[in-house]
XYZ file of C-alpha atoms in Angstrom:
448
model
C -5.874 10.555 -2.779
C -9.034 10.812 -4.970
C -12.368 10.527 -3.292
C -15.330 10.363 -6.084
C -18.864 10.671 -4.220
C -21.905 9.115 -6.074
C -25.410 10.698 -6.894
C -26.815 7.856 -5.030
C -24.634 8.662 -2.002
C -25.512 11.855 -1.845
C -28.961 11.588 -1.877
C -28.618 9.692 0.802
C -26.680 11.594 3.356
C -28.650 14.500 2.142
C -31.613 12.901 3.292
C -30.212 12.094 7.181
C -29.285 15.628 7.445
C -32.327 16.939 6.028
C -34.617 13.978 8.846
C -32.140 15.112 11.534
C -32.950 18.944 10.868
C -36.992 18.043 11.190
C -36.676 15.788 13.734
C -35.088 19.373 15.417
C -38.400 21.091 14.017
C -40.943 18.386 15.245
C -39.735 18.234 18.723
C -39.594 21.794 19.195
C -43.186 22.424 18.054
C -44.289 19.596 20.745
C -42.127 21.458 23.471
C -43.078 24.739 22.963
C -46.119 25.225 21.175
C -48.384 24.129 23.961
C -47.020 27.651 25.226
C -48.339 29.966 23.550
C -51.572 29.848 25.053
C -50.045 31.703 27.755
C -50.090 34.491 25.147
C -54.364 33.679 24.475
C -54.599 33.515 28.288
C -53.072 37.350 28.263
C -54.483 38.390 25.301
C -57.524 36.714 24.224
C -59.385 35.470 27.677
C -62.650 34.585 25.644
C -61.385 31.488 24.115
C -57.764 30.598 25.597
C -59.212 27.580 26.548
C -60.215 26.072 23.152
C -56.980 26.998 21.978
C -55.248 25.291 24.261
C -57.397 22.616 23.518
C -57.225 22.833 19.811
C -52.916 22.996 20.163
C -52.840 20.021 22.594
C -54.278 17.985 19.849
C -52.132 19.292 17.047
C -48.876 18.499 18.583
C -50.369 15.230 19.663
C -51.471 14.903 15.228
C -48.062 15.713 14.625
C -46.166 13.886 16.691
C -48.156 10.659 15.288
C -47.467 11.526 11.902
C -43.889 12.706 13.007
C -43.484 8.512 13.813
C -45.480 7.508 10.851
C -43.578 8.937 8.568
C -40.404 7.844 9.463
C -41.327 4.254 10.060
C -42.206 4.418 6.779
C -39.714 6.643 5.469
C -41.829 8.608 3.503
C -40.652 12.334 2.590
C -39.710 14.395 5.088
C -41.214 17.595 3.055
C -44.724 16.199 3.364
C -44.830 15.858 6.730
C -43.085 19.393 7.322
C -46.182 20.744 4.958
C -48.390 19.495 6.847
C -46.958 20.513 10.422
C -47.284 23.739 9.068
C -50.392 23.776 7.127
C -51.893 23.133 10.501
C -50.237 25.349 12.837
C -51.225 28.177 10.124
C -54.384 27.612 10.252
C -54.751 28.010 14.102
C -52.857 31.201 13.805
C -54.531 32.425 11.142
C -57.788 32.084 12.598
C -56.732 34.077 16.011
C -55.389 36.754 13.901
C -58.959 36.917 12.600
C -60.661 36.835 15.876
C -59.004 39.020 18.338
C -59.322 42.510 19.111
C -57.377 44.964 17.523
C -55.414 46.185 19.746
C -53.531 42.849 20.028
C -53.217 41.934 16.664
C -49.754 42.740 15.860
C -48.850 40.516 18.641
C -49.963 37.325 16.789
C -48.959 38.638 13.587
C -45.460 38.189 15.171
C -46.178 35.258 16.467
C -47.097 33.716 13.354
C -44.324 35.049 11.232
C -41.871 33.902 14.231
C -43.871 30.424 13.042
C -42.649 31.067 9.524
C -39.534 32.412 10.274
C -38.537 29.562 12.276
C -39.586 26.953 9.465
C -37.353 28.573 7.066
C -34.501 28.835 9.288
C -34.296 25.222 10.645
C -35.812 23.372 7.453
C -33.223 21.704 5.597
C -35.132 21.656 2.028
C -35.089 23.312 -1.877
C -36.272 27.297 -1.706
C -39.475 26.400 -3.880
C -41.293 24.442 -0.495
C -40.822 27.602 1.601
C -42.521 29.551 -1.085
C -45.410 27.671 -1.047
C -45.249 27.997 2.801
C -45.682 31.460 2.559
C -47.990 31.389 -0.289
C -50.282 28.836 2.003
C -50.234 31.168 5.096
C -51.110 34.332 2.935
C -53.820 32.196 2.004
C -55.074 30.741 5.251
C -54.854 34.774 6.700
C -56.494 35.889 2.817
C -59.524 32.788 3.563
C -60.442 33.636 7.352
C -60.176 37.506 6.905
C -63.499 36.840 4.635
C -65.127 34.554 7.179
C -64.365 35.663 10.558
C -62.747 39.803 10.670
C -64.329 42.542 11.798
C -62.147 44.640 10.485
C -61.194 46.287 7.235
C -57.564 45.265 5.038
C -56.264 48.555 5.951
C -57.117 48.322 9.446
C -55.580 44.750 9.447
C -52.319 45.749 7.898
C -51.323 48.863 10.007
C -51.984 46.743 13.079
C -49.333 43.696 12.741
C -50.104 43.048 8.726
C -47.214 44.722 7.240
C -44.665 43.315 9.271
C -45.636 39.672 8.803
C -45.416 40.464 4.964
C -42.006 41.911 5.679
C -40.686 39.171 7.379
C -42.721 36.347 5.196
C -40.922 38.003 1.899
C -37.614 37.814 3.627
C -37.588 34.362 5.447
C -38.230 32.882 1.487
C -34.787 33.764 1.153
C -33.176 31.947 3.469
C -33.932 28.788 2.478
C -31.765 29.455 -1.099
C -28.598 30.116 0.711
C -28.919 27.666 4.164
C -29.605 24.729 1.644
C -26.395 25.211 -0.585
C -24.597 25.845 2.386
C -25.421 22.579 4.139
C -25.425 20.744 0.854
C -21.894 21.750 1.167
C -21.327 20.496 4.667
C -22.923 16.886 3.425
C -20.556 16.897 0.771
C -17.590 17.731 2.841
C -19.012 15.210 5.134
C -18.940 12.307 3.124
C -15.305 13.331 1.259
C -14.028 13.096 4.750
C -15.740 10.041 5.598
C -14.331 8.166 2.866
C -10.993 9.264 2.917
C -10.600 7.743 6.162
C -12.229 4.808 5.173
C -9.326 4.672 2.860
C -6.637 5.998 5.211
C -8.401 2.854 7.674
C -7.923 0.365 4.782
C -4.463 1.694 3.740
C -2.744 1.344 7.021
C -4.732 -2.336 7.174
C -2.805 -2.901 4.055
C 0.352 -1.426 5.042
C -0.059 -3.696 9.048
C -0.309 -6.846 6.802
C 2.316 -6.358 4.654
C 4.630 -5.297 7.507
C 3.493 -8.520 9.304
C 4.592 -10.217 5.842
C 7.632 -8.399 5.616
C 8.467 -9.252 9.550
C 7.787 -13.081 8.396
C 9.966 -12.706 5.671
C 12.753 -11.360 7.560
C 12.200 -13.882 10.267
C 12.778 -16.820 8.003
C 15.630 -15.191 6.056
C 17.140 -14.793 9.343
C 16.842 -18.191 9.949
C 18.124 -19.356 6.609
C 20.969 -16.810 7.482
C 21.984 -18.874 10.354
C 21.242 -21.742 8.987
C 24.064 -21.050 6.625
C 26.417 -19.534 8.524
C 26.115 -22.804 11.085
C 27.007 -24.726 7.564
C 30.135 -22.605 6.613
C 31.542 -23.070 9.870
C 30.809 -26.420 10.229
C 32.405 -26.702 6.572
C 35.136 -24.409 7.516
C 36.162 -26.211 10.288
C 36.045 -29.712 8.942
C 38.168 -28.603 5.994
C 40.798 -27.004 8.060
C 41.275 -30.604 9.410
C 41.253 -32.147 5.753
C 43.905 -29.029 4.628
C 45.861 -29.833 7.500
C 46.022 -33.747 6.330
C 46.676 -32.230 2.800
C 49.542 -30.255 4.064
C 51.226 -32.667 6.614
C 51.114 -35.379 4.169
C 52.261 -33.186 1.654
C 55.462 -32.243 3.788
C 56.455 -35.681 4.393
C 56.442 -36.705 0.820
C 58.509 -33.165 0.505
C 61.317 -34.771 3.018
C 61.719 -37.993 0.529
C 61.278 -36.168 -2.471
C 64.873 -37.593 -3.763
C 62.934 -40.506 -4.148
C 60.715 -38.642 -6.717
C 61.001 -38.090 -10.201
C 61.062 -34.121 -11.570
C 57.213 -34.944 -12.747
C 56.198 -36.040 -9.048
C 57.825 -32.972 -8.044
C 56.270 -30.830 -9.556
C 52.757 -31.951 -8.909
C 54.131 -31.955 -4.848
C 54.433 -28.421 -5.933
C 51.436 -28.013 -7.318
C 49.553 -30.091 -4.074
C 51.703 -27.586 -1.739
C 50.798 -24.239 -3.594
C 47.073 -25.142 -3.823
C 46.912 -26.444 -0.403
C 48.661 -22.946 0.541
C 45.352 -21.323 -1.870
C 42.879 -23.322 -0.169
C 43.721 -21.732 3.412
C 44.044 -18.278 2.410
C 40.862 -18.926 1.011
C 38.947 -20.556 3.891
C 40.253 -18.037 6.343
C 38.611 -15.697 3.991
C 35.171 -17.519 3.724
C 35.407 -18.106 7.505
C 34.281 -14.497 8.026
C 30.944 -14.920 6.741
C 29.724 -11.118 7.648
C 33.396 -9.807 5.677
C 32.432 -12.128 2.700
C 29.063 -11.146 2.359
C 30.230 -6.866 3.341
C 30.316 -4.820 0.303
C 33.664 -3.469 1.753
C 35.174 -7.014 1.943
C 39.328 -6.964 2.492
C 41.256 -8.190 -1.237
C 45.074 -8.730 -1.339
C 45.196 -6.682 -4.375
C 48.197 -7.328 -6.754
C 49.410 -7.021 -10.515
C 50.124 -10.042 -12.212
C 49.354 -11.667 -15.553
C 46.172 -13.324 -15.543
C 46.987 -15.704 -18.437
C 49.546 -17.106 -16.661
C 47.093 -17.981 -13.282
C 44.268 -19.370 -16.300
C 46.962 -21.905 -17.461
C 48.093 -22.520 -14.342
C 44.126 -23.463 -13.619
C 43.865 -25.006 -17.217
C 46.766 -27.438 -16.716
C 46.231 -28.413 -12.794
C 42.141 -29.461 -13.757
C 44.049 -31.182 -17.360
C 44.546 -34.933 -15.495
C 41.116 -34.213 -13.566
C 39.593 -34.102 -17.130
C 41.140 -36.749 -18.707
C 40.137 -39.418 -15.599
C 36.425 -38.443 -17.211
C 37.828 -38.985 -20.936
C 36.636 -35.202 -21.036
C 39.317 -33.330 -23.369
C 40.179 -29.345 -22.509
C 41.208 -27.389 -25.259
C 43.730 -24.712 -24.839
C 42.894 -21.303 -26.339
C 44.111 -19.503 -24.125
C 46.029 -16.205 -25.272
C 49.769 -16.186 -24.963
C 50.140 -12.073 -24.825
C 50.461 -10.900 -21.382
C 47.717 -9.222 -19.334
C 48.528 -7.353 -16.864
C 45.120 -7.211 -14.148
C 45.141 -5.430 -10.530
C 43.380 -8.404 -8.609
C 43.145 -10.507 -5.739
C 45.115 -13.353 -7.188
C 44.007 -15.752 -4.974
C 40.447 -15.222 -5.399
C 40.818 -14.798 -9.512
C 42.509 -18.105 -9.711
C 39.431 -19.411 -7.697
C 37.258 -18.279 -9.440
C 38.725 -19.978 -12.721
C 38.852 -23.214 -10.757
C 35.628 -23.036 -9.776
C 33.698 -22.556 -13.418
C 36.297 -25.026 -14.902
C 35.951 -28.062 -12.055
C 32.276 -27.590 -12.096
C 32.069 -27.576 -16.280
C 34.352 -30.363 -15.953
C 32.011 -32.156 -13.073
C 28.826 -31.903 -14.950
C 29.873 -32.099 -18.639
C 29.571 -35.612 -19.985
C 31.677 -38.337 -20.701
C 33.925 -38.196 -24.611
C 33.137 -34.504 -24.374
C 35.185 -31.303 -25.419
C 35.650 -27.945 -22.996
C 37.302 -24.655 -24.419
C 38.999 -22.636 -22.455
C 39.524 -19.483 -24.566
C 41.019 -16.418 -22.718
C 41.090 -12.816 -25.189
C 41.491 -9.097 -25.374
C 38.201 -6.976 -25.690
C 37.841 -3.727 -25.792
C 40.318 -2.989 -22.589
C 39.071 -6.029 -20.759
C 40.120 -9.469 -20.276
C 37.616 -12.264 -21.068
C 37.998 -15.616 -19.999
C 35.629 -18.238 -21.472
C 34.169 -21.603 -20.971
C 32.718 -23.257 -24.269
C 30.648 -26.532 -23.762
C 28.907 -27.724 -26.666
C 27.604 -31.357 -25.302
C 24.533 -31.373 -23.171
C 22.601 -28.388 -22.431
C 22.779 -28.356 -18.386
C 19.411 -26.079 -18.641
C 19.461 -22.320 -17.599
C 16.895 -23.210 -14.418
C 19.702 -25.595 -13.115
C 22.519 -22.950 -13.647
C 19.818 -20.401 -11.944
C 20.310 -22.734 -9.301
C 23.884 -23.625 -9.549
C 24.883 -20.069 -9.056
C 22.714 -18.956 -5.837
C 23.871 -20.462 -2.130
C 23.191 -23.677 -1.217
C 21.537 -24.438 -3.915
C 21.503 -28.347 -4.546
C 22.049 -29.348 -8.700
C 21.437 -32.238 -10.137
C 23.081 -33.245 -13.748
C 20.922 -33.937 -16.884
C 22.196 -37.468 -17.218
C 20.178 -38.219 -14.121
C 23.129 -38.770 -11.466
C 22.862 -37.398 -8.641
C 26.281 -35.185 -7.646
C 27.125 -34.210 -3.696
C 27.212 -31.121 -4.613
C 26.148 -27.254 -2.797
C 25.873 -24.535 -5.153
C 27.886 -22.280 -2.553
C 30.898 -22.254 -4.470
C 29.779 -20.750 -7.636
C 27.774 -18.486 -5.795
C 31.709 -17.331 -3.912
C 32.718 -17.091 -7.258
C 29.881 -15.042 -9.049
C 30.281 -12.790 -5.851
C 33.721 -12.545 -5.734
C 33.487 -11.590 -9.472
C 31.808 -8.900 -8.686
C 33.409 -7.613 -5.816
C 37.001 -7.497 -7.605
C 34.686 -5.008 -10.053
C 34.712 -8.047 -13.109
C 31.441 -9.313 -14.577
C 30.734 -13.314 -14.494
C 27.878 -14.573 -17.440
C 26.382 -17.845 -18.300
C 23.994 -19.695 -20.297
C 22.591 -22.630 -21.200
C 20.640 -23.731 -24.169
C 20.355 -25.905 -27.338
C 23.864 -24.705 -28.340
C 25.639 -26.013 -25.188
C 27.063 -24.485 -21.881
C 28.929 -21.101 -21.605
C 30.104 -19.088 -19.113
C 32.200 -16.282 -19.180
C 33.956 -13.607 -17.054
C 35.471 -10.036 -17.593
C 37.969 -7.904 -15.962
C 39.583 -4.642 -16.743
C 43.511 -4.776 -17.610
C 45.735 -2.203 -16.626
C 48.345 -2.257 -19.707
């Protein structure tokens, strides 16, 4: 995750750290600076009072420019300047005026002043410099006007160590203010990554509430078409069953028939026999859709189950005025398949080229050897069907219409068996449609 801070933001944070660390500094002074007169009242009895007088009215000064300042928003630095500039110049004054003996106590006093800006101030080294600089100044200004006392005198009583500890406290500032520029830094990395952590699992919530949406209605379209499959199933378990009975009782007067009437009764009782080995197959709409699903598996010639597709659709074809063309190959293949299935899935492509091809047309059927694989294809060259309406043709329940406008009863659910099964048996079903016709095609591995 990459957080990139701007100048602009920065400054900004930089600036509520550095108002929350004087609002610390201004509050402070109005607490506790009425209290050092308790230290004039000790140590300098002539004029406590005034003092107190004089420090009532400068926290009451600050505190109104402590509210101006930020109603306005002006810069915090000015107003710390200030606060300072004026609590020097009280202390500077009583370290002019009292007697010797207690000076070094408010030396310390006003370096503990000093000290204490430098420490809590939140601001670039240069400002407590001139902080110094301006008490140095005040003490340099009111030695002239109001001591008694010579420099020397002055410095070995309480001087020296306010120098001391003025030098040193201008070097705090350097290191506190990269420190807590840090810490705003830090601050605002962390802030915004969980702004982005906050918008990222807002992002992930909604599209888990998608995905839960999607699933719901898939689930539903799931149902939906396993209610139609066994609906279908079971209403063409009662049409198989007519099939089959009727088939039988043409079967007992078949001396009646001639050998060509016999051999499509053959051909009605051997598909009929297909059709429920296949429907108690599709039945199982969790096996059929399992990538483990159950296949008979057996060796047999595959040409032989194409012809046997090619000629039982030949009559179907010919009621259109449709002509098939046999190019099928005559050399035995040997595949490992489910025959069933394979012959299904031959029956399928070929009834539904047949079914949507158009009247005085020509189908190939051309069956060859290819690099260890058997390839079966379907060669239309009439009207392109379109590729959008195969799209559709081969995904469930998918409803096609044909290019010449009429509209067929027709649910793409058994290409989509087929395509599947295709796959399943570990073959590879194609198809295409464009300016050069219809095609569709279908591979398998041979074993010899």
């Amino acid at each position: 995750m990459f957080v990139q801070i701007t100048k602009e933001e920065l400054i900004r944070e930089t600036s509520k750290k550095a108002w929350y660390q004087t609002n610390n500094i201004i509050w402070t002074i109005i607490f506790l600076y009425p209290l050092f007169s308790i230290v004039d009242f000790i140590y300098a009895t002539n004029f406590w009072l005034q003092f107190f007088i004089i420090r009532i009215i400068t926290i009451l000064i600050i505190y109104g420019l402590f509210s101006y300042f930020q109603h306005k928003q002006f810069s915090y630095r000015i107003l710390l300047h200030i606060s300072f500039f004026m609590l020097s110049v009280t202390a500077a004054v009583l370290c002019n005026l009292v007697n010797i003996q207690f000076l070094t106590i408010y030396f310390m006093l006003f370096a503990t002043t000093l000290l204490f800006f430098n420490l809590q101030a939140f601001w670039e080294p240069l400002n407590s410099i001139i902080q110094t600089l301006m008490a140095l100044l005040l003490l340099a200004i009111f030695f002239n006007l109001l001591s008694e006392y010579n420099l020397d005198l002055v410095l070995s009583n309480g001087g020296q160590i306010f120098f001391i500890i003025a030098g040193i406290s201008c070097l705090i500032p350097s290191a506190r203010y990269k420190v807590i520029q840090r810490e705003v830094r830090s601050q605002i990395m962390i802030e915004k990554s969980n702004e982005q952590l906050k918008q990222q699992n807002k992002d992930i919530a909604e599209k888990n509430n998608l995905i839960d949406l999607q699933y719901e209605q898939l689930r539903k379209l799931d149902s939906q078409k396993n209610s139609f499959i066994n609906i279908a199933g079971h209403d063409l378990k009662n049409l198989i069953g007519s099939i089959v009975m009727s088939n039988n009782m043409i079967k007992e007067e078949d001396f009646r028939l001639s050998n060509d009437q016999k051999e499509f009764v053959g051909y009605i009782s051997e598909s009929a026999d297909k059709m429920q080995y296949m429907l108690n197959k599709l039945m199982d709409v969790k096996e059929i859709e399992s990538p483990d699903m159950k296949f008979n598996m057996e060796i047999f010639d595959i040409n032989v189950e194409v012809m046997h597709v090619f000629k039982g659709l030949y009559e179907t074809a010919l009621m259109k005025n449709i002509h098939l063309i046999d190019n099928v190959l005559k050399l035995p293949l040997n595949v490992r398949l489910d025959k069933v299935f394979t012959g299904q899935v031959f029956q399928n492509l070929l009834s539904n080229a047949i079914k949507f091809s158009q009247t005085n047309n020509s189908i190939k059927v051309v069956t060859s050897l290819q690099r260890q694989r058997f390839v079966f294809e379907i060669i239309d060259e009439g009207i392109a069907i379109g590729q959008q309406e195969l799209e559709m043709m081969f995904n469930k329940l998918k409803t096609l219409n044909d290019t010449s406008g009429v509209t067929e009863s027709r649910l793409g659910l058994g290409l989509s068996i087929a395509k599947l099964m295709t796959q399943e048996m570990g073959g590879e079903l194609s198809y295409r449609s464009d300016d050069s016709g219809n095609y569709f095609r279908v591979e398998f591995y041979v074993i010899n």
